[in-house]
Amino acid sequence: MTEAKRNQEINQRLANLFESNVHLLEDGAGGVLNDARKPAIEAFRKQGIPDFKTENYKYTNLAKIFANENHRRVFAYEESNVNLHELFQCDVPELDTNLVMLTNGWYYSGNEQLTELPEGVVVTSLRKAAVEYPELVEKYYGKMADPEKDPLTALNTAFAQDGVFIYVPRSVVVEKPIQIIDLMRGGENTYATQRNLVIAEENSQVKVIFCDHTLDPQDYMVNNLTEAHVGENAVVDFYNLQNQHNKAVNLTGLYIRQERNSNVLTNTLSLHGGIVRNNLNVLIDGEHAEANLYGLALTDKSQHVDNFTFVEHAHPDCQSNQLFKNVLDDQSTGGFTGRIHVGRGAHGTLAYQRNNNVLLTGTAKMNTKPQLVIDNDDVKCSHGATVGRIDEEALFYLKSRGIAEREARLMLMYAFAHEVLQEVRVEKLGERIDELVNKRLRGEVSKCHSCVMDCES
Amino acid sequence: MLIVKDLHAKVEGKEILKGINLEVNPGEVHAIMGPNGSGKSTLANVLAGHENYEVTGGEVTFFGKDLLDMDADVRSKEGLFLSFQYPVEIPGVSMVNFLKTALNEHRKYQGKDELKAGDFLKLMKEKKALVEIDSHLTNRSVNEGFSGGEKKKNEIFQMAMLEPKLAILDETDSGLDIDALRIVAHGVNALKRPDNATIVVTHYQRLLDYIVPDFVHVLYNGRIVKSAGKELALELEEKGYDWIKKEVGA
């Protein structure tokens, strides 16, 4: 079959899937989500499934992935036969979070009311929020993630039914991080669409931790998209711990719009996953705002992790920092595309980007591509990308002190990763991730069924 | 303890060592001197087990065992120590973690239990005093941002922690001011015992004023061409290396 024909078939199949299930999709989802569906599937039809010829997806051929999937879709909430909180218990008392669970992208019905949230803060199901707070959802839903500009965003918007909704009102500080654990479950191969909306109003502060997990060995696919509005002077952190298994496909989008004086940090940690694609989009839409994007991917076997970032500097005197690192073992592959656009009016911009990669074998492969478009003279921008091997002189130094090769290599890999790990502004989470990465590098978590909360099991 | 017989070695296809013979016994201090490019550092690295150096002939025994057959980490655990001429910076690996790992690997090899955290810190404090190394340096990553002198002190500090049977100091004096040189030499001398030995590799005689050798060997063009007592070092300092070259050439 030719590639064009294959792509056409995928497009047709997904469009049919939409048409024949639109009544299920619309059922109980609320007008805001439903109104966006048809334009979104149209937008998908126009763009089609991206393959290696699609510039933004050249390192992750989605057509190849979608051609081979025949996964079960979850068009209605499926009640869990076990208590997820019991199935997935937290054994780290030091990491105290406001915890909610999702299963296959749906807000778990057994989530208890979070009693320690400050007044006015809402953490709930997105479909529920669309009905209960239609003005809020309408004001922000689909405003940051444009289906016309990205086919995965189009697909997500067309099929979105649930996810998490977080609202932090003006000047409220949520001290305890909000943690969202999504568990992919089911006895057969399953595809899930998850859609989240985070609204942090002016002068508010919140830290959000997304943990992506699987409990069963089946093939899973997730199209997970988060839109976040960060108001003036707000401080918001997003951590994403991707810890599924090697047969999982994780397609994640994070769209953030920042207003003036706001400060955002994202840290994407890809520990386990078959094919991971992260689209990170930040629009700096006000003066003196700061965006920090970090990412670490540890891959082995035939895993693939591709990070795509796009930071748009639209206003003067803002700063963005990007640091992404990959450690690639066996025949695993990785991609990084870092796009920065400094607009005509964005004078005084500071935009830095770095992508460092270590290949542990001759068969691992990394593609890295900085893309800076600068339409202003008064800026400081830098980018750097390296693909290298373990420093042999450092290795010899460690060995010459009695440290065996394997341990010495681990120390160096860990040291390499640590630069990203230290950029975690939740102390206990940082320690926990440190430990998890250490274990991951040692190969002690070969197929992880547990998250940062529960990795002793 | 160390017996080197007719050692030949190559770097990047070029033969650098062309038949080294050397015997070091417990309690001895040997100085290896020689002009630049004579093979001094190569000898030090070959003995420590650097993989870029290919041994093409000869044999080396260390306490009767075949040294060349051991990995670099095993050589260390058997009691060999190399103080590097250019210690490498290792960002992200903390001094404390590095030393603790190294020390415990040594203890494991000797069949001893790992050191308790408190005992380790006590030991570190004691050895730090020996080389007058600043406390803040040991809170950093290995050698990262250390000055040249601090790096050399750090080498001797590690030597003090690991208590090797044979220490090879590769141009430990290069780039050191006289005060730092005295401190480093004092550290080395304080670690001297009847059952250990030191090989001092140096271009100049100055360090040998402080670490007094029992034997001085001159390495030239991949061979030890002259061996004598400490007076040879003074002669070299006075006359330079040219007369050796002539003597050998003649």
Short mmCIF file of N, CA, C and O in Angstrom, two decimals, chain A residues 391-405 407 411-412 414-416 418, chain B residues 49-51 72-73 76-77 81-82 84 88 90-93 98 102 105-106 143 155 158:
data_model
loop_
_atom_site.label_atom_id
_atom_site.label_comp_id
_atom_site.label_asym_id
_atom_site.label_seq_id
_atom_site.Cartn_x
_atom_site.Cartn_y
_atom_site.Cartn_z
N ASP A 391 31.55 10.52 28.89
CA ASP A 391 32.89 11.07 28.92
C ASP A 391 33.89 10.00 29.40
O ASP A 391 33.90 9.61 30.56
N GLU A 392 34.73 9.53 28.47
CA GLU A 392 35.64 8.42 28.79
C GLU A 392 36.68 8.80 29.84
O GLU A 392 37.10 7.96 30.64
N GLU A 393 37.10 10.06 29.83
CA GLU A 393 38.10 10.48 30.81
C GLU A 393 37.51 10.49 32.23
O GLU A 393 38.15 10.10 33.20
N ALA A 394 36.25 10.94 32.31
CA ALA A 394 35.57 10.94 33.61
C ALA A 394 35.37 9.50 34.08
O ALA A 394 35.53 9.19 35.27
N LEU A 395 35.04 8.64 33.14
CA LEU A 395 34.84 7.22 33.46
C LEU A 395 36.13 6.61 34.02
O LEU A 395 36.13 5.91 35.03
N PHE A 396 37.25 6.92 33.36
CA PHE A 396 38.53 6.39 33.83
C PHE A 396 38.88 6.94 35.21
O PHE A 396 39.38 6.21 36.07
N TYR A 397 38.57 8.19 35.41
CA TYR A 397 38.85 8.81 36.71
C TYR A 397 38.12 8.06 37.83
O TYR A 397 38.71 7.71 38.85
N LEU A 398 36.84 7.80 37.61
CA LEU A 398 36.05 7.08 38.62
C LEU A 398 36.59 5.67 38.82
O LEU A 398 36.72 5.19 39.94
N LYS A 399 36.91 5.01 37.72
CA LYS A 399 37.42 3.64 37.81
C LYS A 399 38.77 3.59 38.53
O LYS A 399 39.02 2.69 39.31
N SER A 400 39.57 4.60 38.28
CA SER A 400 40.90 4.62 38.89
C SER A 400 40.82 4.78 40.41
O SER A 400 41.82 4.64 41.11
N ARG A 401 39.62 5.09 40.89
CA ARG A 401 39.44 5.20 42.35
C ARG A 401 38.76 3.96 42.93
O ARG A 401 38.31 3.96 44.06
N GLY A 402 38.61 2.94 42.08
CA GLY A 402 38.08 1.68 42.59
C GLY A 402 36.62 1.44 42.28
O GLY A 402 36.04 0.47 42.74
N ILE A 403 36.01 2.35 41.52
CA ILE A 403 34.59 2.20 41.22
C ILE A 403 34.46 1.41 39.91
O ILE A 403 35.01 1.81 38.88
N ALA A 404 33.75 0.30 39.96
CA ALA A 404 33.66 -0.58 38.80
C ALA A 404 32.91 0.09 37.65
O ALA A 404 32.10 0.99 37.86
N GLU A 405 33.21 -0.37 36.46
CA GLU A 405 32.68 0.23 35.22
C GLU A 405 31.18 0.51 35.27
O GLU A 405 30.72 1.61 35.00
N GLU A 407 29.03 0.73 37.79
CA GLU A 407 28.66 1.74 38.78
C GLU A 407 29.13 3.13 38.32
O GLU A 407 28.41 4.12 38.47
N MET A 411 26.85 6.42 37.70
CA MET A 411 27.09 7.71 38.37
C MET A 411 27.11 8.85 37.36
O MET A 411 26.56 9.92 37.60
N LEU A 412 27.74 8.60 36.22
CA LEU A 412 27.85 9.65 35.21
C LEU A 412 26.50 9.94 34.55
O LEU A 412 26.16 11.09 34.28
N TYR A 414 23.57 9.43 35.90
CA TYR A 414 22.75 10.09 36.91
C TYR A 414 23.12 11.56 37.04
O TYR A 414 22.25 12.43 37.12
N ALA A 415 24.43 11.81 36.99
CA ALA A 415 24.91 13.19 37.08
C ALA A 415 24.38 14.01 35.90
O ALA A 415 23.98 15.17 36.04
N PHE A 416 24.36 13.39 34.75
CA PHE A 416 23.87 14.05 33.54
C PHE A 416 22.38 14.39 33.68
O PHE A 416 21.93 15.49 33.35
N HIS A 418 20.75 14.73 36.42
CA HIS A 418 20.44 15.51 37.62
C HIS A 418 20.18 16.98 37.33
O HIS A 418 19.40 17.63 38.02
N GLY B 49 46.04 1.70 34.22
CA GLY B 49 45.06 0.94 33.44
C GLY B 49 44.21 1.75 32.49
O GLY B 49 43.08 1.35 32.18
N HIS B 50 44.72 2.87 31.98
CA HIS B 50 43.95 3.66 31.02
C HIS B 50 43.84 2.90 29.70
O HIS B 50 44.84 2.41 29.17
N GLU B 51 42.61 2.82 29.18
CA GLU B 51 42.38 1.99 28.01
C GLU B 51 42.89 2.57 26.70
O GLU B 51 42.97 1.86 25.70
N ALA B 72 41.00 -1.20 35.63
CA ALA B 72 41.50 -0.04 36.39
C ALA B 72 40.95 -0.03 37.82
O ALA B 72 41.67 0.27 38.77
N ASP B 73 39.67 -0.36 37.98
CA ASP B 73 39.08 -0.31 39.32
C ASP B 73 39.67 -1.38 40.23
O ASP B 73 39.84 -1.17 41.42
N SER B 76 43.02 -0.29 41.51
CA SER B 76 42.83 0.63 42.62
C SER B 76 42.56 -0.13 43.91
O SER B 76 43.13 0.15 44.96
N LYS B 77 41.67 -1.12 43.79
CA LYS B 77 41.30 -1.87 44.99
C LYS B 77 42.43 -2.76 45.49
O LYS B 77 42.49 -3.10 46.66
N PHE B 81 47.39 3.69 43.23
CA PHE B 81 46.71 4.99 43.14
C PHE B 81 47.46 5.88 42.17
O PHE B 81 48.68 5.98 42.22
N LEU B 82 46.71 6.53 41.30
CA LEU B 82 47.31 7.51 40.39
C LEU B 82 46.79 8.90 40.74
O LEU B 82 45.59 9.14 40.73
N PHE B 84 46.38 12.27 39.25
CA PHE B 84 46.36 12.71 37.86
C PHE B 84 47.09 14.04 37.65
O PHE B 84 47.02 14.93 38.49
N VAL B 88 40.09 15.44 36.02
CA VAL B 88 38.95 15.82 35.20
C VAL B 88 37.80 16.32 36.08
O VAL B 88 37.63 15.87 37.22
N ILE B 90 33.92 16.54 36.99
CA ILE B 90 32.75 15.68 36.76
C ILE B 90 31.51 16.35 37.34
O ILE B 90 31.14 16.11 38.49
N PRO B 91 30.87 17.22 36.57
CA PRO B 91 29.69 17.93 37.08
C PRO B 91 28.58 16.95 37.44
O PRO B 91 28.37 15.97 36.74
N GLY B 92 27.92 17.23 38.54
CA GLY B 92 26.78 16.41 38.92
C GLY B 92 27.12 15.24 39.84
O GLY B 92 26.24 14.66 40.44
N VAL B 93 28.41 14.89 39.92
CA VAL B 93 28.81 13.83 40.86
C VAL B 93 29.43 14.51 42.07
O VAL B 93 30.48 15.15 41.95
N PHE B 98 31.00 10.47 45.59
CA PHE B 98 32.13 9.86 44.88
C PHE B 98 33.05 9.14 45.86
O PHE B 98 33.39 7.97 45.69
N ALA B 102 33.67 5.13 46.34
CA ALA B 102 35.01 4.58 46.12
C ALA B 102 35.48 3.83 47.37
O ALA B 102 35.94 2.68 47.29
N GLU B 105 33.64 0.62 47.91
CA GLU B 105 34.05 -0.41 46.95
C GLU B 105 35.36 -1.07 47.43
O GLU B 105 35.52 -2.28 47.32
N HIS B 106 36.25 -0.24 47.94
CA HIS B 106 37.51 -0.77 48.46
C HIS B 106 37.25 -1.69 49.65
O HIS B 106 37.83 -2.76 49.76
N ASN B 143 35.88 18.07 41.42
CA ASN B 143 36.82 18.98 40.73
C ASN B 143 36.16 20.16 40.02
O ASN B 143 36.85 20.97 39.40
N GLU B 155 43.57 15.55 44.81
CA GLU B 155 44.14 14.24 44.47
C GLU B 155 44.77 13.61 45.71
O GLU B 155 44.58 12.44 46.00
N GLN B 158 42.24 12.45 48.17
CA GLN B 158 41.68 11.14 47.81
C GLN B 158 42.66 10.02 48.14
O GLN B 158 42.28 8.95 48.60
#
